[in-house]
Short mmCIF file of C-alpha atoms in Angstrom, two decimals:
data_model
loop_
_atom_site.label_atom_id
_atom_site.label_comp_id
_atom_site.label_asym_id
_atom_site.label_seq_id
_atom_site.Cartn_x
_atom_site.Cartn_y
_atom_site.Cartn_z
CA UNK A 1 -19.06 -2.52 -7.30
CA UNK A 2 -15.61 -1.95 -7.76
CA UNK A 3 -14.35 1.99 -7.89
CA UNK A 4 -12.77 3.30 -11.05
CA UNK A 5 -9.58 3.80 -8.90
CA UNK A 6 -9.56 -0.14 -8.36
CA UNK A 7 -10.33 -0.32 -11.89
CA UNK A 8 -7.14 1.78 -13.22
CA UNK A 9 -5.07 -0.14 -11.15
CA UNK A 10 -5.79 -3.48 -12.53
CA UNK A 11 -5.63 -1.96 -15.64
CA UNK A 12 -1.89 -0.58 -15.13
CA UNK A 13 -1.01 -4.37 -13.22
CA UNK A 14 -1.84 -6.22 -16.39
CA UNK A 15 -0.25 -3.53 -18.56
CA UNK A 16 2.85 -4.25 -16.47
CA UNK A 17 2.76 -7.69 -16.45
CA UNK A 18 2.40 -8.07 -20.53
CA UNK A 19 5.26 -5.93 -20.43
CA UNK A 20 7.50 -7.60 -18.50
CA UNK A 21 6.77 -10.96 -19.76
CA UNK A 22 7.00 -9.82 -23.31
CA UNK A 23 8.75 -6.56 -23.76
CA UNK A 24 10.88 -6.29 -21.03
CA UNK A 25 13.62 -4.16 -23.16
CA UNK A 26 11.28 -1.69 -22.03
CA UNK A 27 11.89 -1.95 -18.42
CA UNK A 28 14.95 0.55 -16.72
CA UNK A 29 15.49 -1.74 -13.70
CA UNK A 30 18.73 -3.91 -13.97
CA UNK A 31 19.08 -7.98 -13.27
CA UNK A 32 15.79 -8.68 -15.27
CA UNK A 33 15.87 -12.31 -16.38
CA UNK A 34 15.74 -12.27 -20.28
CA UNK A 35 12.22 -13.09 -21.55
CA UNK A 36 12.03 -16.40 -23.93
CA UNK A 37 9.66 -14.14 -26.38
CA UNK A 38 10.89 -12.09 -29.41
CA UNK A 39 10.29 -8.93 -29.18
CA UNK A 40 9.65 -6.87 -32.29
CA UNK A 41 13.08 -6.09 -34.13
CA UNK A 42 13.41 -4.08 -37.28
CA UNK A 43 16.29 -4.79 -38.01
CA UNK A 44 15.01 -8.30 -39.10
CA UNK A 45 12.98 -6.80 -41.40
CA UNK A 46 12.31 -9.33 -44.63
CA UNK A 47 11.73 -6.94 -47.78
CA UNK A 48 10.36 -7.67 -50.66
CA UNK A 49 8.88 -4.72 -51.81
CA UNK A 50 6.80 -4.91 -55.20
CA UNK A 51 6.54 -1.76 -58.02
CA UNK A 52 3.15 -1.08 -59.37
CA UNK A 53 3.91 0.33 -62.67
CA UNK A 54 0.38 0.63 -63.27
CA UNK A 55 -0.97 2.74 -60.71
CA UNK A 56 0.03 6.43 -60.96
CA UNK A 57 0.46 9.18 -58.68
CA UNK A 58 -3.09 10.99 -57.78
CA UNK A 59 -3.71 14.45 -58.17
CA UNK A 60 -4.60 16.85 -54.94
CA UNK A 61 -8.10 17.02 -54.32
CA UNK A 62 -8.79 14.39 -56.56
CA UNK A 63 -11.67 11.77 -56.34
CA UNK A 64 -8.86 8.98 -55.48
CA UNK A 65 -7.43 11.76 -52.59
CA UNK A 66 -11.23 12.29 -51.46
CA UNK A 67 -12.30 8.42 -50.92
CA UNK A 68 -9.71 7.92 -48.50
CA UNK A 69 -8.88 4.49 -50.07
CA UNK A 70 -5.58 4.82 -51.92
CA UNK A 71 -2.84 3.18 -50.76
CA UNK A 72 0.64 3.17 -52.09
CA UNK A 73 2.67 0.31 -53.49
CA UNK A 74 3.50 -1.33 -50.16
CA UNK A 75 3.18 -2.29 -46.23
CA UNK A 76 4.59 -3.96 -43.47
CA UNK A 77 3.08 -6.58 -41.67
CA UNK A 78 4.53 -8.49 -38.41
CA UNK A 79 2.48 -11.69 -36.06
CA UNK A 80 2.72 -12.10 -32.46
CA UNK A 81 1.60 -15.28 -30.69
CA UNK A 82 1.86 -15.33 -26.41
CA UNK A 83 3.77 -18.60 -27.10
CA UNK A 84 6.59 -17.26 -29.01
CA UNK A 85 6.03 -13.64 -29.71
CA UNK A 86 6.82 -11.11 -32.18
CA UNK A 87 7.95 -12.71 -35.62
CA UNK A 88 10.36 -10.88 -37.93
CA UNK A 89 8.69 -7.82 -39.61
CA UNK A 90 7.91 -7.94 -43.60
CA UNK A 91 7.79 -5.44 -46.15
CA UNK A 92 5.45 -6.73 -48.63
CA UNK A 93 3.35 -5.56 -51.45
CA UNK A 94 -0.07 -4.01 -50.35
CA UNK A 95 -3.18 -7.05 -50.28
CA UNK A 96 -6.03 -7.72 -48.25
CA UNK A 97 -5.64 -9.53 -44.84
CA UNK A 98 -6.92 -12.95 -44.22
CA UNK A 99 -8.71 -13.59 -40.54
CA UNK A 100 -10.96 -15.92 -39.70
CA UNK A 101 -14.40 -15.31 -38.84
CA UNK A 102 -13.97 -16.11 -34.68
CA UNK A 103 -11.00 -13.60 -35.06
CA UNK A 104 -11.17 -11.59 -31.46
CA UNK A 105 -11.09 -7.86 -33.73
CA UNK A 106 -14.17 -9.05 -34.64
CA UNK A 107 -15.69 -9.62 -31.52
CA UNK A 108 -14.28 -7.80 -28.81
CA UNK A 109 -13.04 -4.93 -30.71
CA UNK A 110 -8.95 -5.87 -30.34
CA UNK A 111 -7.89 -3.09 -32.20
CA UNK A 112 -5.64 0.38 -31.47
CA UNK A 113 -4.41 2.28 -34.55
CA UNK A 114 -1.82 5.33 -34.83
CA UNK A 115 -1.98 8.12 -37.55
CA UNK A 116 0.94 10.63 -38.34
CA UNK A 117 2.53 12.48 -41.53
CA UNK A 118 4.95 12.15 -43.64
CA UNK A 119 5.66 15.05 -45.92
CA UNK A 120 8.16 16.11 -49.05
CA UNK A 121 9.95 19.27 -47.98
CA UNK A 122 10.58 22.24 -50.24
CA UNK A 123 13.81 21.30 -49.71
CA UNK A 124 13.36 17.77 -51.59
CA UNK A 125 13.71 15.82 -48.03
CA UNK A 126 11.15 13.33 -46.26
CA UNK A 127 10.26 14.16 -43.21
CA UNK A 128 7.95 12.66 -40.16
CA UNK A 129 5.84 14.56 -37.59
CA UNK A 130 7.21 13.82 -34.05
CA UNK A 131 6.76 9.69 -35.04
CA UNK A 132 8.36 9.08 -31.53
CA UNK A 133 5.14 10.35 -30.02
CA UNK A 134 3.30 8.25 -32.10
CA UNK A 135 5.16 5.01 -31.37
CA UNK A 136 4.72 5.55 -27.34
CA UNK A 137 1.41 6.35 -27.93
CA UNK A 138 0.21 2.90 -29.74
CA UNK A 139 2.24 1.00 -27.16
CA UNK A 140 -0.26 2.74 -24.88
CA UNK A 141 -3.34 1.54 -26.76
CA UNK A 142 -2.02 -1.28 -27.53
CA UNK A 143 -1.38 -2.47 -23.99
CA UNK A 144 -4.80 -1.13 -22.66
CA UNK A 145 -6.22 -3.33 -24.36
CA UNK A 146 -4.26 -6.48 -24.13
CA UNK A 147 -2.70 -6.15 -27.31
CA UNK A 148 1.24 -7.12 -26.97
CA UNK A 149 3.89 -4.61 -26.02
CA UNK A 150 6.98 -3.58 -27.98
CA UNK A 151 9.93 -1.18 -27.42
CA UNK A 152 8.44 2.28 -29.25
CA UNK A 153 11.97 2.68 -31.01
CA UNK A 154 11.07 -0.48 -33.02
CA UNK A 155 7.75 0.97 -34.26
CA UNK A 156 9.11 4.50 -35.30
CA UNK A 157 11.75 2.48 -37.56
CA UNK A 158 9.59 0.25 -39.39
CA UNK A 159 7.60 3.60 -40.11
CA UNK A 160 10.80 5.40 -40.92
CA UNK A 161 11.48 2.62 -43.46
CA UNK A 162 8.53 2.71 -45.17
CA UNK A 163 8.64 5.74 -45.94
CA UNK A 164 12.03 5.50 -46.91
CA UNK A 165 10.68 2.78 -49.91
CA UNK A 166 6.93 4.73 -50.77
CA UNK A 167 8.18 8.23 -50.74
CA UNK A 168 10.43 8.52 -53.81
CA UNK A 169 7.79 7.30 -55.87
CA UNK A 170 4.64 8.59 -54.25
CA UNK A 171 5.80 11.94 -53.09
CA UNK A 172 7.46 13.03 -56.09
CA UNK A 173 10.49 16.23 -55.88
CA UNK A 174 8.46 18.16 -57.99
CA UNK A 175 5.69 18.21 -55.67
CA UNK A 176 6.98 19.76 -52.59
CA UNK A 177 4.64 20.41 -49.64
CA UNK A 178 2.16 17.37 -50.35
CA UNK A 179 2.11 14.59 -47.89
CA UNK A 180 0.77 10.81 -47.28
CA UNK A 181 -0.50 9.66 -43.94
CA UNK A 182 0.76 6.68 -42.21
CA UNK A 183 -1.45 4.26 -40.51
CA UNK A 184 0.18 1.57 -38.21
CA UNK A 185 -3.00 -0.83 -36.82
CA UNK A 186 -2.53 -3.84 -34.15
CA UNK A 187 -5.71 -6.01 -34.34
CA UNK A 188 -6.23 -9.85 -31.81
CA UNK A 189 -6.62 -12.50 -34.52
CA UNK A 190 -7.19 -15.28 -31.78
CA UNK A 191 -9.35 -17.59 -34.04
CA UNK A 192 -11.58 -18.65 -30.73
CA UNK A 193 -15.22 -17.08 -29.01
CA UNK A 194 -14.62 -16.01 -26.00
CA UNK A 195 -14.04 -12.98 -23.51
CA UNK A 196 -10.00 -13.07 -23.11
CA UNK A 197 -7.12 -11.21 -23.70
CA UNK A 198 -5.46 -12.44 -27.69
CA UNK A 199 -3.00 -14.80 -27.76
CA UNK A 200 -2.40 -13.81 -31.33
CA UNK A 201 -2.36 -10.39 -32.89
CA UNK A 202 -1.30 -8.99 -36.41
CA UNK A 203 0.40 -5.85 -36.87
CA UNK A 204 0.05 -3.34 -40.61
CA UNK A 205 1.60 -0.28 -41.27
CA UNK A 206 -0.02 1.23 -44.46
CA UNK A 207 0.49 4.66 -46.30
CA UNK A 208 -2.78 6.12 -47.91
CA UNK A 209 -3.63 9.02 -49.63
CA UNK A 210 -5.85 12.11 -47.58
CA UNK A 211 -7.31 15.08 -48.28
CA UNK A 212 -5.56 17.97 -46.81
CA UNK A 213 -7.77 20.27 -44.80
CA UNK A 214 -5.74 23.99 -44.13
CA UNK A 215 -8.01 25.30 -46.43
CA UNK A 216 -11.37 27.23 -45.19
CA UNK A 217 -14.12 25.04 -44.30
CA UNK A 218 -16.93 25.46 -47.09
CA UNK A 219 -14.53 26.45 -49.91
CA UNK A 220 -14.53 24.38 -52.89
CA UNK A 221 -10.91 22.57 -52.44
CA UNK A 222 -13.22 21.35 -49.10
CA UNK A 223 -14.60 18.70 -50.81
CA UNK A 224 -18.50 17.57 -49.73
CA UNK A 225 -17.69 16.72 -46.46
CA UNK A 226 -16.85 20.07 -45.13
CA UNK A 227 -19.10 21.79 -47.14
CA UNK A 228 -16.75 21.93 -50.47
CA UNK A 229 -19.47 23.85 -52.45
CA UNK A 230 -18.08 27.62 -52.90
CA UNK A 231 -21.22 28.74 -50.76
CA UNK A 232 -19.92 27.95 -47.47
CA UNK A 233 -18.84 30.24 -44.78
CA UNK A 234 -15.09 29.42 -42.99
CA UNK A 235 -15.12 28.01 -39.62
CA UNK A 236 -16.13 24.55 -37.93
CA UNK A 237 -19.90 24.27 -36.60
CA UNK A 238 -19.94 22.40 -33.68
CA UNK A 239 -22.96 20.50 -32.19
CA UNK A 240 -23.12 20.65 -28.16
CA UNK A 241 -23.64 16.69 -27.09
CA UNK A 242 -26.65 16.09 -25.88
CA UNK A 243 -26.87 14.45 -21.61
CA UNK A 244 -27.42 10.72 -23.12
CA UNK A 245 -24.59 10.66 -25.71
CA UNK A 246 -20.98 10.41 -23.49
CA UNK A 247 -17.69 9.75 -26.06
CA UNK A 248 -15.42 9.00 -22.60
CA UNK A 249 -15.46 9.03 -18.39
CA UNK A 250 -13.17 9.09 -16.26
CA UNK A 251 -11.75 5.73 -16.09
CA UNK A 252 -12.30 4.58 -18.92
CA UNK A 253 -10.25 4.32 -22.46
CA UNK A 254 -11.09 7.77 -24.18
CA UNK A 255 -7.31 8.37 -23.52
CA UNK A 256 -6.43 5.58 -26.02
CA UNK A 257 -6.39 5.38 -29.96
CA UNK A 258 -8.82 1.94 -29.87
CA UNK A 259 -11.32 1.26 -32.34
CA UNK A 260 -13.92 1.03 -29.29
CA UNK A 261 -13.41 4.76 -29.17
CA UNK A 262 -14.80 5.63 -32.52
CA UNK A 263 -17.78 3.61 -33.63
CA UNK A 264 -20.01 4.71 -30.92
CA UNK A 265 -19.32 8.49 -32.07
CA UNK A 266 -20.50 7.46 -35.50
CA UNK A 267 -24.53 7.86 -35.62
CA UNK A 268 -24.50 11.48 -33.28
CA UNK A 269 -21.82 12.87 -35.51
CA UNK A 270 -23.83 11.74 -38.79
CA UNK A 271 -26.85 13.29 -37.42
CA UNK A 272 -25.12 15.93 -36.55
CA UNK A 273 -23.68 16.30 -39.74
CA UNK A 274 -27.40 15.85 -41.36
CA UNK A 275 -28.43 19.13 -39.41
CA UNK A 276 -25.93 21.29 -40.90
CA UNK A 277 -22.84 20.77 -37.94
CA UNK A 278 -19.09 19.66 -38.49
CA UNK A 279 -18.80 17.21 -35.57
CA UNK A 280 -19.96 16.69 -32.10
CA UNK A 281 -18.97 19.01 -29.36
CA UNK A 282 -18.63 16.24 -26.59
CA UNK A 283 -20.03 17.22 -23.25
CA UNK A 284 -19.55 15.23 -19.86
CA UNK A 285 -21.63 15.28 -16.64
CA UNK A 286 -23.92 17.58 -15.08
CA UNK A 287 -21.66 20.49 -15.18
CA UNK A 288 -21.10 19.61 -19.22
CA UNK A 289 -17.63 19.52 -18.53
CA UNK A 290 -16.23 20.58 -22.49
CA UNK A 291 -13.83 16.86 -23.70
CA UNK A 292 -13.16 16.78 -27.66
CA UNK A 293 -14.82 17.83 -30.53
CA UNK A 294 -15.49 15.22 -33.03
CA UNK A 295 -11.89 13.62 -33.63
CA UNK A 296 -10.24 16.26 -32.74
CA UNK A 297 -9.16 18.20 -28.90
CA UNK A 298 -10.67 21.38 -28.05
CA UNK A 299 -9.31 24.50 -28.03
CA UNK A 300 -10.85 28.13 -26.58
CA UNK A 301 -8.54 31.54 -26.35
CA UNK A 302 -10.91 33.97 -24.11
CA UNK A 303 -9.91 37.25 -22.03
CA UNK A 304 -10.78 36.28 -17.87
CA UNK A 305 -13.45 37.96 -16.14
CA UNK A 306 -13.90 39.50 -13.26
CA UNK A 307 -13.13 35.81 -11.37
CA UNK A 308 -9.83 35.41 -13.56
CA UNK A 309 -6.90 33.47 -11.52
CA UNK A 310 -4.50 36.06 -12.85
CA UNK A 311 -6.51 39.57 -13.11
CA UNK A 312 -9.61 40.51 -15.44
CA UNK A 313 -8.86 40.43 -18.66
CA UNK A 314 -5.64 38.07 -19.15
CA UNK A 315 -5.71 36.19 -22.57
CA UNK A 316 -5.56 32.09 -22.07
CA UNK A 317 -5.87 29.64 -24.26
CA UNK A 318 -7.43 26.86 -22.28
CA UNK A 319 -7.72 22.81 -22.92
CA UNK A 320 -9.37 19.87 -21.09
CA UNK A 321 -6.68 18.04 -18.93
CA UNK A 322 -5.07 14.94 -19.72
CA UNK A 323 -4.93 12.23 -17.07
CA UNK A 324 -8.09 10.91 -16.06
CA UNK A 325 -9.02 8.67 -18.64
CA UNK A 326 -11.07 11.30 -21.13
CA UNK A 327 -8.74 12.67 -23.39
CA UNK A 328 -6.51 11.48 -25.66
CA UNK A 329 -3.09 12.57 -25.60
CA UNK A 330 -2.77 14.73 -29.28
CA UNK A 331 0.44 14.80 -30.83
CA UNK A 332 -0.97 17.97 -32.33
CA UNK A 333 -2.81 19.16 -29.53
CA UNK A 334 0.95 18.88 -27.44
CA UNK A 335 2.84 20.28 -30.35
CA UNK A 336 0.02 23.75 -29.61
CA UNK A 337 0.84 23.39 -26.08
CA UNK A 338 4.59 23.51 -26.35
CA UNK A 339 4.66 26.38 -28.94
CA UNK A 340 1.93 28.37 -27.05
CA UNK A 341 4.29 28.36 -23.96
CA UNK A 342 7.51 28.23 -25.86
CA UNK A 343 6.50 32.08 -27.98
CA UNK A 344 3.31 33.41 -26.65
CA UNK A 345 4.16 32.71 -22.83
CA UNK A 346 4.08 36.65 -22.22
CA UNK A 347 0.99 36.99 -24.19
CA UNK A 348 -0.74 34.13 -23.46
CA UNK A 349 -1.14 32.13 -20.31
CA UNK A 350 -2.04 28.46 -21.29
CA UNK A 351 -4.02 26.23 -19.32
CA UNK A 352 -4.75 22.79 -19.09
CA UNK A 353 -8.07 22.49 -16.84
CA UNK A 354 -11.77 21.35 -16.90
CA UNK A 355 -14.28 23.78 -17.79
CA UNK A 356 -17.64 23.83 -18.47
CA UNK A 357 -20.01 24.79 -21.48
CA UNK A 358 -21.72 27.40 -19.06
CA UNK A 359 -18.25 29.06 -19.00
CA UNK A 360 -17.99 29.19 -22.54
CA UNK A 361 -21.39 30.71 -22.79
CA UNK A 362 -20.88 33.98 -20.48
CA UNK A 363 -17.44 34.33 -22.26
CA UNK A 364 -19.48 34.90 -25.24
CA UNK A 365 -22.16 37.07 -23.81
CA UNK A 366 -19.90 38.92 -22.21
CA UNK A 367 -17.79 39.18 -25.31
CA UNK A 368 -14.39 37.68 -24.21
CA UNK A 369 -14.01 34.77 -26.80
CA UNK A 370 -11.62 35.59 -28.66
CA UNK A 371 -11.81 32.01 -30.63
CA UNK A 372 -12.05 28.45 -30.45
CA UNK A 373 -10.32 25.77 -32.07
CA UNK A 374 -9.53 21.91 -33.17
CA UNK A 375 -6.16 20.52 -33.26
CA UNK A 376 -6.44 16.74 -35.05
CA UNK A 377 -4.97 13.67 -32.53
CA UNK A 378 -3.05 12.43 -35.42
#
């Protein structure tokens, strides 16, 4: 049986072979000989953008905002076949997809997503969330999975220009702080049965309505699925996993915005859910080493004990680890990170380790949790 070492680096060979044979703008060495394959270009974007004078602007916390569902006007689109590559980029009006039925997505679950902000400013300007993070971060996914590579610059700017075309009308001046949330999506559209990596692949960038959720959990702008009645009390209930039910190992793809990554989740979280908890609080391994929670990464600020690295009673805020496999790399979750160290470096000493659930239990009993937090991977 192979070791997961072995494993991860046959994993980063193939991921650096797709890229050099077809995205080799993103390789630093010089005398590279030029790849025959396109690689994805904005700037051959084709527009033709529609207008729906028909469908209006929701309202916040409206039934349209709470289903998730509503999209604006338009969306890109782009193809990429292993024979020619990536084919110019279109901005087109918003319609169902057509894949066949022996489409690999289907199958083999081909599929890596993004999702990031875009917001009107008080000051009447669009802005996005850190989008660069996002656009390294698919080409990640993307390539862990055999999906095709592309230079991460390329991405952000077809997201920068659709926003550029949905935001006048869909985030109106007069409606400062409200935003829309961006989902790019890569899915293998090889029409054939068969374990292999896609020699065909379609990429969509759509812009859809959400809910927002800085609001306490339980009040009524909450909506049902956080407990939206008036009744509830603020704050996140979290379900410990149980020893059978792992969302990631070391190794593996838990590090990686992939469809694979999500649908197992689904039935423990909705059971979870049916008992009266938020989300899953994902345990790993005999020592229930403490991963995500739900969608989201884990946070805990706690005063050390008696054992502390840096003297009894020091306040960290402490986070799993990236880098082996289990957690995925938050653009939120590094945005906490940075600012933590950035102001609160005197005050607070943050640390990215393992730790355990038994950890988190004395901290309670001994009264040193100060709190615990999610921060969203978006």
């Amino acid at each position: 049986m192979a070791s997961s070492t072995t494993i991860t680096k046959l994993a980063d060979s193939g991921i650096k072979h797709a890229i050099d044979k077809t995205a080799p703008s993103l390789k630093t060495t010089n005398g590279t000989v030029p790849s025959p394959l396109a690689e994805l270009d904005a700037s051959k974007l084709i527009f033709n953008p529609k207008l729906n004078t028909t469908k209006a602007v929701p309202e916040p916390h409206s039934p349209e905002v709470w289903s998730k569902s509503f999209c604006t006007d338009n969306m890109i689109t782009a193809t990429w076949r292993a024979s020619t590559g990536w084919s110019a980029p279109h901005l087109t009006a918003y319609a169902p997809l057509t894949l066949h039925p022996t489409a690999s997505v289907f199958h083999y679950a081909t599929s890596c997503f993004e999702g990031l902000k875009f917001y009107r400013g008080h000051d009447g300007r669009l802005r996005l969330f850190r989008p660069a993070l996002n656009s390294k971060r698919m080409l990640a996914s993307a390539t862990r999975i055999s999906l095709p590579p592309f230079h991460p610059d390329e991405m952000q700017k077809l997201f920068e220009t659709l926003v550029a075309v949905e935001g006048p009308k869909w985030l109106p001046k007069e409606r400062p702080g409200e935003f829309l949330y961006l989902r790019p999506m890569m899915v293998g559209t090889t029409e054939a049965i068969g374990v292999a990596a896609p020699t065909e692949a379609r990429l969509f960038v759509i812009a859809v309505f959400m809910p927002a959720y800085d609001f306490p959990v339980g009040s009524e702008a909450a909506g049902p699925e956080l407990g939206g009645t008036g009744v509830g009390k603020p704050g996140l209930k979290l379900l410990a996993s149980e020893e059978d039910a792992v969302r990631a190992w070391p190794g593996g793809f838990g590090n990686a915005k992939v469809g694979a990554n999500y649908g197992p989740g689904m039935l423990p979280e909705a059971e979870a859910k049916r008992r009266g908890y938020h989300f899953i609080l994902w345990l790993f391994g005999e020592g229930e080493q403490v991963t995500e929670a739900g969608p989201a990464n884990f946070f805990v600020v706690w005063r050390t004990g008696k054992e502390g690295a840096g003297g009894e009673g020091r306040l960290e805020m402490v986070t799993a680890p990236l880098g082996n496999g289990m957690i995925l790399d938050g653009v939120t979750r590094r945005s906490v990170l940075e600012l933590a160290r950035e102001r609160l470096g005197e005050e607070v000493a943050v640390v990215e380790r393992d730790f355990g659930m038994q950890e988190v239990r004395i901290a309670v009993e001994e009264g040193r949790l100060v709190e615990a937090f999610v921060a969203g991977t978006a």
